[in-house]
Every structure is written in C-alpha cells, then in structure tokens.
Amino acid sequence: DIQMTQSPSSLSASVGDRVTITCRASQGISTDLAWYQQKPGKVPKLLIYAASTLQSGVPSRFSGSGSGTDFTLTFSSLQPEDVATYYCQKYNGVPLFGGGTKVEIK
Amino acid sequence: QVQLVQSGAEVKKPGSSVKVSCMTSGGTFSPYAISWVRQAPGQGLEWMGGIMAIFRTTKYAQKFQGRLTITADESTNTAYMELSSLRSEDTAVYYCARAPTYYSESYFDYWGQGTLVTVSS
C-alpha cells in the first residue's frame, strides 16, 4: 500500500515568512495530489489539486508543486489567518491523507 | 452554491450501528461521487469509502469492509453512511465530501459540516 508522509509535523514561523511543507508518497502517484487547510474546529478546505492547480478563491500566496513521489505546498508570505493544519491527499487509487502539518505563528 | 448538509450528532452504544445522512443542495447530486471521511479527536483525516451515485457503485477502504455501507437516494439528493459493530475507536467526526467527478477516487471540493459520533457505554 502507498504511504503518504508529511513533514514537518508542525512548524512555527513569522508573519511574512516563506514556508514550505513537504509530502512524500512511497510510490509514484503522478500529479494526483491535493492539499487541504483545516482551521481549528472547522471543515477541511480544498486549496490545491492536481499537485499545482489552485482551487478557485484560494489566495495566490499558496502554491503547490511536484510530481511522482515528492510534493510541496508553499506559502509565499505567511499570514495570521494561515494558522491551521494542512493535509496532503493522494487520489491515485484509494484516497489517502498525509498525517498533517500544523502551522503556527511565531 | 453547493452545500452538503449532514444529520446531527449521535451517541451510540458499543456494538450498535449508526447511520448518518448527507443532503446536497444548490447543485446536482449526480453525476458526482460522494465520499465519507472521518476524523478521530485530535487526529488526521481518514477516507472510509465512497459512492458513485450515477452508477450505484461503492468503494470502501479495506479497513471498513464488512462494517460500512454507503448508499444514495437520488430522488432526495441524499447520501448515507452506515457503520456497524461500533467500538470506542469509532468515536469521531464524520464528514461527507463531494468529488468533482463521478469517481470516488478523487479529491474533494465540497464538504459537509461534519457529524460527531460518540461511542460510549
């Protein structure tokens, strides 16, 4: 079975910082990868699909890249409202989420 | 605007079953697939299974095979998730989520508000 590993599991950065989260698949999944944002007590929100396509309405400071086994979610300039847990999800075959990355403001 | 509206919180005894509904409004039910994703307290997201309503076919995660039944009623734009033989580890928030395609094996662009299921004796 394919495993999805996110790193780091948590991070703390300053407002305005460029931040990158990594998601690694144990086998190649082409670009069948999505990213979600889940704020505390809220419903997950789709940010990016097909590894790099921004969902409508999502701020352009979010970007995704990668293919095969290695993927990244980048915040070009971290904002206070970005405090949340971020999940990657592969949908090449059975959907599977990564373990999540909790983002906090320093 | 598409909305997925789920039924309310449930408290169940171990060994019993729970059935959660998810009604789609503001958009067509078919041909999109609906999946169920759960989140235990303080934990991550776990895909349970999905239904392609237009084909009336389901797909389940191996972990839930035999315990999970997902159905859909196109006449009421409602999907259902029934989980049986409940145990304390099934305590979680259960979300329905819509795929932008008819495949269950997809990403999810719309989510229900979540239904807390508590399993306790």
PDB file of N, CA and C in Angstrom, chain A:
ATOM      1  N   ASP A   1       0.831  -1.193   0.000  1.00  0.00           N
ATOM      2  CA  ASP A   1       0.000   0.000   0.000  1.00  0.00           C
ATOM      3  C   ASP A   1       0.874   1.254   0.000  1.00  0.00           C
ATOM      4  N   ILE A   2       0.397   2.267  -0.702  1.00  0.00           N
ATOM      5  CA  ILE A   2       1.118   3.540  -0.740  1.00  0.00           C
ATOM      6  C   ILE A   2       0.972   4.250   0.596  1.00  0.00           C
ATOM      7  N   GLN A   3       2.047   4.826   1.068  1.00  0.00           N
ATOM      8  CA  GLN A   3       2.032   5.632   2.286  1.00  0.00           C
ATOM      9  C   GLN A   3       2.287   7.084   1.909  1.00  0.00           C
ATOM     10  N   MET A   4       1.663   7.999   2.659  1.00  0.00           N
ATOM     11  CA  MET A   4       1.855   9.429   2.441  1.00  0.00           C
ATOM     12  C   MET A   4       2.470  10.018   3.709  1.00  0.00           C
ATOM     13  N   THR A   5       3.639  10.618   3.579  1.00  0.00           N
ATOM     14  CA  THR A   5       4.356  11.149   4.731  1.00  0.00           C
ATOM     15  C   THR A   5       4.544  12.647   4.578  1.00  0.00           C
ATOM     16  N   GLN A   6       4.032  13.394   5.533  1.00  0.00           N
ATOM     17  CA  GLN A   6       4.204  14.846   5.519  1.00  0.00           C
ATOM     18  C   GLN A   6       5.299  15.263   6.496  1.00  0.00           C
ATOM     19  N   SER A   7       6.008  16.306   6.124  1.00  0.00           N
ATOM     20  CA  SER A   7       6.992  16.875   7.042  1.00  0.00           C
ATOM     21  C   SER A   7       7.089  18.382   6.837  1.00  0.00           C
ATOM     22  N   PRO A   8       7.353  19.127   7.918  1.00  0.00           N
ATOM     23  CA  PRO A   8       7.383  18.630   9.291  1.00  0.00           C
ATOM     24  C   PRO A   8       5.980  18.356   9.804  1.00  0.00           C
ATOM     25  N   SER A   9       5.862  17.785  10.990  1.00  0.00           N
ATOM     26  CA  SER A   9       4.539  17.576  11.576  1.00  0.00           C
ATOM     27  C   SER A   9       3.997  18.879  12.147  1.00  0.00           C
ATOM     28  N   SER A  10       4.883  19.788  12.491  1.00  0.00           N
ATOM     29  CA  SER A  10       4.466  21.116  12.927  1.00  0.00           C
ATOM     30  C   SER A  10       5.584  22.108  12.648  1.00  0.00           C
ATOM     31  N   LEU A  11       5.195  23.359  12.535  1.00  0.00           N
ATOM     32  CA  LEU A  11       6.188  24.402  12.329  1.00  0.00           C
ATOM     33  C   LEU A  11       5.664  25.709  12.891  1.00  0.00           C
ATOM     34  N   SER A  12       6.586  26.559  13.248  1.00  0.00           N
ATOM     35  CA  SER A  12       6.261  27.890  13.738  1.00  0.00           C
ATOM     36  C   SER A  12       7.102  28.890  12.945  1.00  0.00           C
ATOM     37  N   ALA A  13       6.444  29.860  12.338  1.00  0.00           N
ATOM     38  CA  ALA A  13       7.149  30.833  11.516  1.00  0.00           C
ATOM     39  C   ALA A  13       6.554  32.221  11.735  1.00  0.00           C
ATOM     40  N   SER A  14       7.267  33.220  11.269  1.00  0.00           N
ATOM     41  CA  SER A  14       6.831  34.608  11.460  1.00  0.00           C
ATOM     42  C   SER A  14       5.952  35.058  10.303  1.00  0.00           C
ATOM     43  N   VAL A  15       5.107  36.029  10.589  1.00  0.00           N
ATOM     44  CA  VAL A  15       4.291  36.634   9.543  1.00  0.00           C
ATOM     45  C   VAL A  15       5.209  37.180   8.451  1.00  0.00           C
ATOM     46  N   GLY A  16       4.885  36.857   7.218  1.00  0.00           N
ATOM     47  CA  GLY A  16       5.685  37.299   6.085  1.00  0.00           C
ATOM     48  C   GLY A  16       6.727  36.290   5.631  1.00  0.00           C
ATOM     49  N   ASP A  17       6.959  35.263   6.430  1.00  0.00           N
ATOM     50  CA  ASP A  17       7.944  34.242   6.052  1.00  0.00           C
ATOM     51  C   ASP A  17       7.454  33.419   4.871  1.00  0.00           C
ATOM     52  N   ARG A  18       8.412  32.921   4.097  1.00  0.00           N
ATOM     53  CA  ARG A  18       8.120  31.930   3.074  1.00  0.00           C
ATOM     54  C   ARG A  18       8.215  30.555   3.744  1.00  0.00           C
ATOM     55  N   VAL A  19       7.159  29.763   3.615  1.00  0.00           N
ATOM     56  CA  VAL A  19       7.070  28.490   4.331  1.00  0.00           C
ATOM     57  C   VAL A  19       6.793  27.376   3.327  1.00  0.00           C
ATOM     58  N   THR A  20       7.449  26.238   3.527  1.00  0.00           N
ATOM     59  CA  THR A  20       7.249  25.092   2.655  1.00  0.00           C
ATOM     60  C   THR A  20       6.959  23.855   3.470  1.00  0.00           C
ATOM     61  N   ILE A  21       5.936  23.135   3.053  1.00  0.00           N
ATOM     62  CA  ILE A  21       5.561  21.843   3.644  1.00  0.00           C
ATOM     63  C   ILE A  21       5.784  20.778   2.579  1.00  0.00           C
ATOM     64  N   THR A  22       6.264  19.625   3.008  1.00  0.00           N
ATOM     65  CA  THR A  22       6.568  18.543   2.075  1.00  0.00           C
ATOM     66  C   THR A  22       5.653  17.350   2.295  1.00  0.00           C
ATOM     67  N   CYS A  23       5.304  16.709   1.202  1.00  0.00           N
ATOM     68  CA  CYS A  23       4.514  15.476   1.236  1.00  0.00           C
ATOM     69  C   CYS A  23       5.206  14.469   0.324  1.00  0.00           C
ATOM     70  N   ARG A  24       5.458  13.281   0.841  1.00  0.00           N
ATOM     71  CA  ARG A  24       6.152  12.257   0.064  1.00  0.00           C
ATOM     72  C   ARG A  24       5.300  10.998  -0.031  1.00  0.00           C
ATOM     73  N   ALA A  25       5.134  10.496  -1.235  1.00  0.00           N
ATOM     74  CA  ALA A  25       4.424   9.244  -1.471  1.00  0.00           C
ATOM     75  C   ALA A  25       5.439   8.102  -1.574  1.00  0.00           C
ATOM     76  N   SER A  26       5.072   6.951  -1.041  1.00  0.00           N
ATOM     77  CA  SER A  26       6.002   5.822  -1.064  1.00  0.00           C
ATOM     78  C   SER A  26       6.132   5.203  -2.447  1.00  0.00           C
ATOM     79  N   GLN A  27       5.169   5.500  -3.326  1.00  0.00           N
ATOM     80  CA  GLN A  27       5.240   5.108  -4.730  1.00  0.00           C
ATOM     81  C   GLN A  27       4.778   6.284  -5.575  1.00  0.00           C
ATOM     82  N   GLY A  28       5.140   6.280  -6.832  1.00  0.00           N
ATOM     83  CA  GLY A  28       4.748   7.377  -7.701  1.00  0.00           C
ATOM     84  C   GLY A  28       3.242   7.495  -7.869  1.00  0.00           C
ATOM     85  N   ILE A  29       2.758   8.733  -7.808  1.00  0.00           N
ATOM     86  CA  ILE A  29       1.325   8.986  -7.951  1.00  0.00           C
ATOM     87  C   ILE A  29       1.063  10.054  -9.019  1.00  0.00           C
ATOM     88  N   SER A  30       2.013  10.218  -9.940  1.00  0.00           N
ATOM     89  CA  SER A  30       1.884  11.241 -10.976  1.00  0.00           C
ATOM     90  C   SER A  30       1.647  12.594 -10.297  1.00  0.00           C
ATOM     91  N   THR A  31       0.617  13.299 -10.693  1.00  0.00           N
ATOM     92  CA  THR A  31       0.284  14.568 -10.019  1.00  0.00           C
ATOM     93  C   THR A  31      -1.083  14.482  -9.346  1.00  0.00           C
ATOM     94  N   ASP A  32      -1.486  13.266  -8.967  1.00  0.00           N
ATOM     95  CA  ASP A  32      -2.799  13.061  -8.331  1.00  0.00           C
ATOM     96  C   ASP A  32      -2.735  13.381  -6.842  1.00  0.00           C
ATOM     97  N   LEU A  33      -2.481  14.651  -6.558  1.00  0.00           N
ATOM     98  CA  LEU A  33      -2.302  15.077  -5.182  1.00  0.00           C
ATOM     99  C   LEU A  33      -3.042  16.372  -4.920  1.00  0.00           C
ATOM    100  N   ALA A  34      -3.704  16.431  -3.758  1.00  0.00           N
ATOM    101  CA  ALA A  34      -4.424  17.625  -3.335  1.00  0.00           C
ATOM    102  C   ALA A  34      -3.905  18.075  -1.975  1.00  0.00           C
ATOM    103  N   TRP A  35      -4.111  19.353  -1.701  1.00  0.00           N
ATOM    104  CA  TRP A  35      -3.779  19.925  -0.396  1.00  0.00           C
ATOM    105  C   TRP A  35      -5.032  20.565   0.204  1.00  0.00           C
ATOM    106  N   TYR A  36      -5.195  20.392   1.515  1.00  0.00           N
ATOM    107  CA  TYR A  36      -6.318  20.952   2.242  1.00  0.00           C
ATOM    108  C   TYR A  36      -5.806  21.755   3.440  1.00  0.00           C
ATOM    109  N   GLN A  37      -6.609  22.739   3.805  1.00  0.00           N
ATOM    110  CA  GLN A  37      -6.377  23.531   5.009  1.00  0.00           C
ATOM    111  C   GLN A  37      -7.517  23.241   5.972  1.00  0.00           C
ATOM    112  N   GLN A  38      -7.191  22.957   7.215  1.00  0.00           N
ATOM    113  CA  GLN A  38      -8.232  22.771   8.227  1.00  0.00           C
ATOM    114  C   GLN A  38      -7.917  23.654   9.423  1.00  0.00           C
ATOM    115  N   LYS A  39      -8.715  24.690   9.594  1.00  0.00           N
ATOM    116  CA  LYS A  39      -8.564  25.554  10.765  1.00  0.00           C
ATOM    117  C   LYS A  39      -9.195  24.867  11.961  1.00  0.00           C
ATOM    118  N   PRO A  40      -8.755  25.226  13.161  1.00  0.00           N
ATOM    119  CA  PRO A  40      -9.253  24.549  14.369  1.00  0.00           C
ATOM    120  C   PRO A  40     -10.775  24.570  14.456  1.00  0.00           C
ATOM    121  N   GLY A  41     -11.351  23.389  14.617  1.00  0.00           N
ATOM    122  CA  GLY A  41     -12.795  23.266  14.756  1.00  0.00           C
ATOM    123  C   GLY A  41     -13.584  23.459  13.476  1.00  0.00           C
ATOM    124  N   LYS A  42     -12.880  23.528  12.354  1.00  0.00           N
ATOM    125  CA  LYS A  42     -13.554  23.793  11.076  1.00  0.00           C
ATOM    126  C   LYS A  42     -13.441  22.609  10.120  1.00  0.00           C
ATOM    127  N   VAL A  43     -14.146  22.745   9.015  1.00  0.00           N
ATOM    128  CA  VAL A  43     -14.178  21.722   7.972  1.00  0.00           C
ATOM    129  C   VAL A  43     -12.950  21.878   7.069  1.00  0.00           C
ATOM    130  N   PRO A  44     -12.375  20.789   6.600  1.00  0.00           N
ATOM    131  CA  PRO A  44     -11.262  20.912   5.645  1.00  0.00           C
ATOM    132  C   PRO A  44     -11.680  21.699   4.400  1.00  0.00           C
ATOM    133  N   LYS A  45     -10.738  22.452   3.874  1.00  0.00           N
ATOM    134  CA  LYS A  45     -10.969  23.278   2.696  1.00  0.00           C
ATOM    135  C   LYS A  45      -9.933  22.933   1.631  1.00  0.00           C
ATOM    136  N   LEU A  46     -10.410  22.669   0.425  1.00  0.00           N
ATOM    137  CA  LEU A  46      -9.500  22.350  -0.669  1.00  0.00           C
ATOM    138  C   LEU A  46      -8.712  23.583  -1.085  1.00  0.00           C
ATOM    139  N   LEU A  47      -7.397  23.458  -1.133  1.00  0.00           N
ATOM    140  CA  LEU A  47      -6.531  24.552  -1.587  1.00  0.00           C
ATOM    141  C   LEU A  47      -6.021  24.317  -3.003  1.00  0.00           C
ATOM    142  N   ILE A  48      -5.515  23.122  -3.224  1.00  0.00           N
ATOM    143  CA  ILE A  48      -4.804  22.804  -4.468  1.00  0.00           C
ATOM    144  C   ILE A  48      -5.153  21.388  -4.876  1.00  0.00           C
ATOM    145  N   TYR A  49      -5.303  21.166  -6.180  1.00  0.00           N
ATOM    146  CA  TYR A  49      -5.476  19.824  -6.714  1.00  0.00           C
ATOM    147  C   TYR A  49      -4.570  19.651  -7.923  1.00  0.00           C
ATOM    148  N   ALA A  50      -4.452  18.431  -8.362  1.00  0.00           N
ATOM    149  CA  ALA A  50      -3.517  18.111  -9.450  1.00  0.00           C
ATOM    150  C   ALA A  50      -2.128  18.675  -9.151  1.00  0.00           C
ATOM    151  N   ALA A  51      -1.750  18.598  -7.903  1.00  0.00           N
ATOM    152  CA  ALA A  51      -0.434  18.992  -7.387  1.00  0.00           C
ATOM    153  C   ALA A  51      -0.151  20.476  -7.417  1.00  0.00           C
ATOM    154  N   SER A  52      -0.683  21.197  -8.407  1.00  0.00           N
ATOM    155  CA  SER A  52      -0.285  22.606  -8.545  1.00  0.00           C
ATOM    156  C   SER A  52      -1.412  23.541  -8.972  1.00  0.00           C
ATOM    157  N   THR A  53      -2.614  23.037  -9.140  1.00  0.00           N
ATOM    158  CA  THR A  53      -3.740  23.872  -9.584  1.00  0.00           C
ATOM    159  C   THR A  53      -4.454  24.461  -8.385  1.00  0.00           C
ATOM    160  N   LEU A  54      -4.505  25.784  -8.336  1.00  0.00           N
ATOM    161  CA  LEU A  54      -5.124  26.482  -7.211  1.00  0.00           C
ATOM    162  C   LEU A  54      -6.635  26.415  -7.342  1.00  0.00           C
ATOM    163  N   GLN A  55      -7.305  25.981  -6.281  1.00  0.00           N
ATOM    164  CA  GLN A  55      -8.766  25.965  -6.273  1.00  0.00           C
ATOM    165  C   GLN A  55      -9.280  27.402  -6.352  1.00  0.00           C
ATOM    166  N   SER A  56     -10.402  27.578  -7.017  1.00  0.00           N
ATOM    167  CA  SER A  56     -10.999  28.894  -7.159  1.00  0.00           C
ATOM    168  C   SER A  56     -11.200  29.564  -5.799  1.00  0.00           C
ATOM    169  N   GLY A  57     -10.793  30.827  -5.698  1.00  0.00           N
ATOM    170  CA  GLY A  57     -10.992  31.591  -4.476  1.00  0.00           C
ATOM    171  C   GLY A  57      -9.858  31.482  -3.460  1.00  0.00           C
ATOM    172  N   VAL A  58      -8.909  30.607  -3.711  1.00  0.00           N
ATOM    173  CA  VAL A  58      -7.784  30.440  -2.778  1.00  0.00           C
ATOM    174  C   VAL A  58      -6.729  31.515  -3.066  1.00  0.00           C
ATOM    175  N   PRO A  59      -6.232  32.182  -2.025  1.00  0.00           N
ATOM    176  CA  PRO A  59      -5.245  33.252  -2.251  1.00  0.00           C
ATOM    177  C   PRO A  59      -4.009  32.767  -3.004  1.00  0.00           C
ATOM    178  N   SER A  60      -3.485  33.643  -3.821  1.00  0.00           N
ATOM    179  CA  SER A  60      -2.358  33.265  -4.675  1.00  0.00           C
ATOM    180  C   SER A  60      -1.047  33.088  -3.915  1.00  0.00           C
ATOM    181  N   ARG A  61      -1.026  33.397  -2.612  1.00  0.00           N
ATOM    182  CA  ARG A  61       0.202  33.155  -1.840  1.00  0.00           C
ATOM    183  C   ARG A  61       0.437  31.655  -1.623  1.00  0.00           C
ATOM    184  N   PHE A  62      -0.605  30.855  -1.861  1.00  0.00           N
ATOM    185  CA  PHE A  62      -0.456  29.407  -1.785  1.00  0.00           C
ATOM    186  C   PHE A  62      -0.037  28.872  -3.153  1.00  0.00           C
ATOM    187  N   SER A  63       0.906  27.954  -3.164  1.00  0.00           N
ATOM    188  CA  SER A  63       1.266  27.297  -4.415  1.00  0.00           C
ATOM    189  C   SER A  63       1.700  25.867  -4.123  1.00  0.00           C
ATOM    190  N   GLY A  64       1.510  25.016  -5.104  1.00  0.00           N
ATOM    191  CA  GLY A  64       1.894  23.622  -4.972  1.00  0.00           C
ATOM    192  C   GLY A  64       2.771  23.198  -6.128  1.00  0.00           C
ATOM    193  N   SER A  65       3.635  22.235  -5.872  1.00  0.00           N
ATOM    194  CA  SER A  65       4.481  21.721  -6.937  1.00  0.00           C
ATOM    195  C   SER A  65       4.814  20.263  -6.668  1.00  0.00           C
ATOM    196  N   GLY A  66       5.379  19.623  -7.685  1.00  0.00           N
ATOM    197  CA  GLY A  66       5.834  18.251  -7.536  1.00  0.00           C
ATOM    198  C   GLY A  66       5.118  17.289  -8.450  1.00  0.00           C
ATOM    199  N   SER A  67       5.686  16.113  -8.555  1.00  0.00           N
ATOM    200  CA  SER A  67       5.085  15.013  -9.303  1.00  0.00           C
ATOM    201  C   SER A  67       5.820  13.741  -8.925  1.00  0.00           C
ATOM    202  N   GLY A  68       5.156  12.620  -9.156  1.00  0.00           N
ATOM    203  CA  GLY A  68       5.795  11.353  -8.816  1.00  0.00           C
ATOM    204  C   GLY A  68       5.668  11.043  -7.339  1.00  0.00           C
ATOM    205  N   THR A  69       6.718  11.278  -6.577  1.00  0.00           N
ATOM    206  CA  THR A  69       6.684  10.957  -5.154  1.00  0.00           C
ATOM    207  C   THR A  69       6.883  12.154  -4.232  1.00  0.00           C
ATOM    208  N   ASP A  70       7.367  13.260  -4.733  1.00  0.00           N
ATOM    209  CA  ASP A  70       7.698  14.406  -3.872  1.00  0.00           C
ATOM    210  C   ASP A  70       6.909  15.653  -4.245  1.00  0.00           C
ATOM    211  N   PHE A  71       6.259  16.215  -3.243  1.00  0.00           N
ATOM    212  CA  PHE A  71       5.372  17.351  -3.450  1.00  0.00           C
ATOM    213  C   PHE A  71       5.607  18.404  -2.369  1.00  0.00           C
ATOM    214  N   THR A  72       5.338  19.652  -2.720  1.00  0.00           N
ATOM    215  CA  THR A  72       5.458  20.720  -1.741  1.00  0.00           C
ATOM    216  C   THR A  72       4.270  21.654  -1.816  1.00  0.00           C
ATOM    217  N   LEU A  73       3.911  22.200  -0.656  1.00  0.00           N
ATOM    218  CA  LEU A  73       2.945  23.297  -0.533  1.00  0.00           C
ATOM    219  C   LEU A  73       3.737  24.475   0.007  1.00  0.00           C
ATOM    220  N   THR A  74       3.670  25.589  -0.681  1.00  0.00           N
ATOM    221  CA  THR A  74       4.440  26.762  -0.287  1.00  0.00           C
ATOM    222  C   THR A  74       3.517  27.940  -0.013  1.00  0.00           C
ATOM    223  N   PHE A  75       3.827  28.636   1.075  1.00  0.00           N
ATOM    224  CA  PHE A  75       3.163  29.910   1.393  1.00  0.00           C
ATOM    225  C   PHE A  75       4.208  30.984   1.053  1.00  0.00           C
ATOM    226  N   SER A  76       3.922  31.841   0.110  1.00  0.00           N
ATOM    227  CA  SER A  76       4.929  32.836  -0.272  1.00  0.00           C
ATOM    228  C   SER A  76       5.160  33.864   0.841  1.00  0.00           C
ATOM    229  N   SER A  77       4.126  34.129   1.619  1.00  0.00           N
ATOM    230  CA  SER A  77       4.221  35.094   2.711  1.00  0.00           C
ATOM    231  C   SER A  77       3.188  34.709   3.757  1.00  0.00           C
ATOM    232  N   LEU A  78       3.622  34.077   4.830  1.00  0.00           N
ATOM    233  CA  LEU A  78       2.706  33.552   5.841  1.00  0.00           C
ATOM    234  C   LEU A  78       1.875  34.662   6.476  1.00  0.00           C
ATOM    235  N   GLN A  79       0.585  34.428   6.591  1.00  0.00           N
ATOM    236  CA  GLN A  79      -0.339  35.398   7.196  1.00  0.00           C
ATOM    237  C   GLN A  79      -0.968  34.814   8.461  1.00  0.00           C
ATOM    238  N   PRO A  80      -1.417  35.671   9.377  1.00  0.00           N
ATOM    239  CA  PRO A  80      -2.014  35.154  10.623  1.00  0.00           C
ATOM    240  C   PRO A  80      -3.189  34.211  10.381  1.00  0.00           C
ATOM    241  N   GLU A  81      -3.948  34.465   9.318  1.00  0.00           N
ATOM    242  CA  GLU A  81      -5.117  33.621   9.037  1.00  0.00           C
ATOM    243  C   GLU A  81      -4.735  32.257   8.463  1.00  0.00           C
ATOM    244  N   ASP A  82      -3.441  32.029   8.244  1.00  0.00           N
ATOM    245  CA  ASP A  82      -2.987  30.741   7.723  1.00  0.00           C
ATOM    246  C   ASP A  82      -2.748  29.712   8.831  1.00  0.00           C
ATOM    247  N   VAL A  83      -2.949  30.132  10.088  1.00  0.00           N
ATOM    248  CA  VAL A  83      -2.797  29.182  11.200  1.00  0.00           C
ATOM    249  C   VAL A  83      -3.829  28.073  11.028  1.00  0.00           C
ATOM    250  N   ALA A  84      -3.360  26.855  10.884  1.00  0.00           N
ATOM    251  CA  ALA A  84      -4.223  25.722  10.542  1.00  0.00           C
ATOM    252  C   ALA A  84      -3.355  24.471  10.464  1.00  0.00           C
ATOM    253  N   THR A  85      -4.024  23.350  10.260  1.00  0.00           N
ATOM    254  CA  THR A  85      -3.329  22.111   9.921  1.00  0.00           C
ATOM    255  C   THR A  85      -3.555  21.843   8.437  1.00  0.00           C
ATOM    256  N   TYR A  86      -2.490  21.467   7.763  1.00  0.00           N
ATOM    257  CA  TYR A  86      -2.537  21.244   6.318  1.00  0.00           C
ATOM    258  C   TYR A  86      -2.321  19.765   6.030  1.00  0.00           C
ATOM    259  N   TYR A  87      -3.163  19.238   5.159  1.00  0.00           N
ATOM    260  CA  TYR A  87      -3.093  17.829   4.792  1.00  0.00           C
ATOM    261  C   TYR A  87      -2.884  17.680   3.294  1.00  0.00           C
ATOM    262  N   CYS A  88      -2.020  16.758   2.929  1.00  0.00           N
ATOM    263  CA  CYS A  88      -1.969  16.332   1.537  1.00  0.00           C
ATOM    264  C   CYS A  88      -2.849  15.091   1.392  1.00  0.00           C
ATOM    265  N   GLN A  89      -3.290  14.844   0.187  1.00  0.00           N
ATOM    266  CA  GLN A  89      -4.132  13.671  -0.092  1.00  0.00           C
ATOM    267  C   GLN A  89      -3.817  13.163  -1.478  1.00  0.00           C
ATOM    268  N   LYS A  90      -3.502  11.900  -1.576  1.00  0.00           N
ATOM    269  CA  LYS A  90      -3.334  11.311  -2.898  1.00  0.00           C
ATOM    270  C   LYS A  90      -4.654  10.710  -3.342  1.00  0.00           C
ATOM    271  N   TYR A  91      -4.924  10.805  -4.652  1.00  0.00           N
ATOM    272  CA  TYR A  91      -6.143  10.199  -5.168  1.00  0.00           C
ATOM    273  C   TYR A  91      -5.860   9.322  -6.384  1.00  0.00           C
ATOM    274  N   ASN A  92      -4.639   8.903  -6.488  1.00  0.00           N
ATOM    275  CA  ASN A  92      -4.239   7.883  -7.459  1.00  0.00           C
ATOM    276  C   ASN A  92      -4.564   6.554  -6.801  1.00  0.00           C
ATOM    277  N   GLY A  93      -5.712   5.954  -7.148  1.00  0.00           N
ATOM    278  CA  GLY A  93      -6.181   4.794  -6.412  1.00  0.00           C
ATOM    279  C   GLY A  93      -6.959   5.215  -5.177  1.00  0.00           C
ATOM    280  N   VAL A  94      -6.948   4.369  -4.158  1.00  0.00           N
ATOM    281  CA  VAL A  94      -7.700   4.663  -2.945  1.00  0.00           C
ATOM    282  C   VAL A  94      -7.216   5.974  -2.323  1.00  0.00           C
ATOM    283  N   PRO A  95      -8.135   6.899  -2.041  1.00  0.00           N
ATOM    284  CA  PRO A  95      -7.709   8.170  -1.430  1.00  0.00           C
ATOM    285  C   PRO A  95      -7.019   7.941  -0.094  1.00  0.00           C
ATOM    286  N   LEU A  96      -5.958   8.702   0.149  1.00  0.00           N
ATOM    287  CA  LEU A  96      -5.204   8.574   1.395  1.00  0.00           C
ATOM    288  C   LEU A  96      -4.636   9.924   1.759  1.00  0.00           C
ATOM    289  N   PHE A  97      -4.828  10.299   3.018  1.00  0.00           N
ATOM    290  CA  PHE A  97      -4.326  11.580   3.504  1.00  0.00           C
ATOM    291  C   PHE A  97      -2.981  11.409   4.195  1.00  0.00           C
ATOM    292  N   GLY A  98      -2.178  12.457   4.124  1.00  0.00           N
ATOM    293  CA  GLY A  98      -0.977  12.513   4.938  1.00  0.00           C
ATOM    294  C   GLY A  98      -1.341  12.808   6.381  1.00  0.00           C
ATOM    295  N   GLY A  99      -0.359  12.747   7.263  1.00  0.00           N
ATOM    296  CA  GLY A  99      -0.609  12.905   8.688  1.00  0.00           C
ATOM    297  C   GLY A  99      -0.877  14.324   9.152  1.00  0.00           C
ATOM    298  N   GLY A 100      -0.617  15.291   8.276  1.00  0.00           N
ATOM    299  CA  GLY A 100      -0.910  16.682   8.620  1.00  0.00           C
ATOM    300  C   GLY A 100       0.312  17.451   9.092  1.00  0.00           C
ATOM    301  N   THR A 101       0.290  18.752   8.841  1.00  0.00           N
ATOM    302  CA  THR A 101       1.326  19.676   9.315  1.00  0.00           C
ATOM    303  C   THR A 101       0.629  20.850   9.981  1.00  0.00           C
ATOM    304  N   LYS A 102       0.915  21.037  11.249  1.00  0.00           N
ATOM    305  CA  LYS A 102       0.296  22.134  11.999  1.00  0.00           C
ATOM    306  C   LYS A 102       1.169  23.367  11.848  1.00  0.00           C
ATOM    307  N   VAL A 103       0.577  24.456  11.373  1.00  0.00           N
ATOM    308  CA  VAL A 103       1.304  25.707  11.142  1.00  0.00           C
ATOM    309  C   VAL A 103       0.867  26.742  12.180  1.00  0.00           C
ATOM    310  N   GLU A 104       1.851  27.283  12.857  1.00  0.00           N
ATOM    311  CA  GLU A 104       1.591  28.302  13.875  1.00  0.00           C
ATOM    312  C   GLU A 104       2.412  29.549  13.576  1.00  0.00           C
ATOM    313  N   ILE A 105       2.003  30.657  14.172  1.00  0.00           N
ATOM    314  CA  ILE A 105       2.725  31.920  14.028  1.00  0.00           C
ATOM    315  C   ILE A 105       3.658  32.092  15.227  1.00  0.00           C
ATOM    316  N   LYS A 106       4.902  32.466  14.922  1.00  0.00           N
ATOM    317  CA  LYS A 106       5.892  32.674  15.972  1.00  0.00           C
ATOM    318  C   LYS A 106       5.621  34.003  16.692  1.00  0.00           C
TER     319      LYS A 106
END
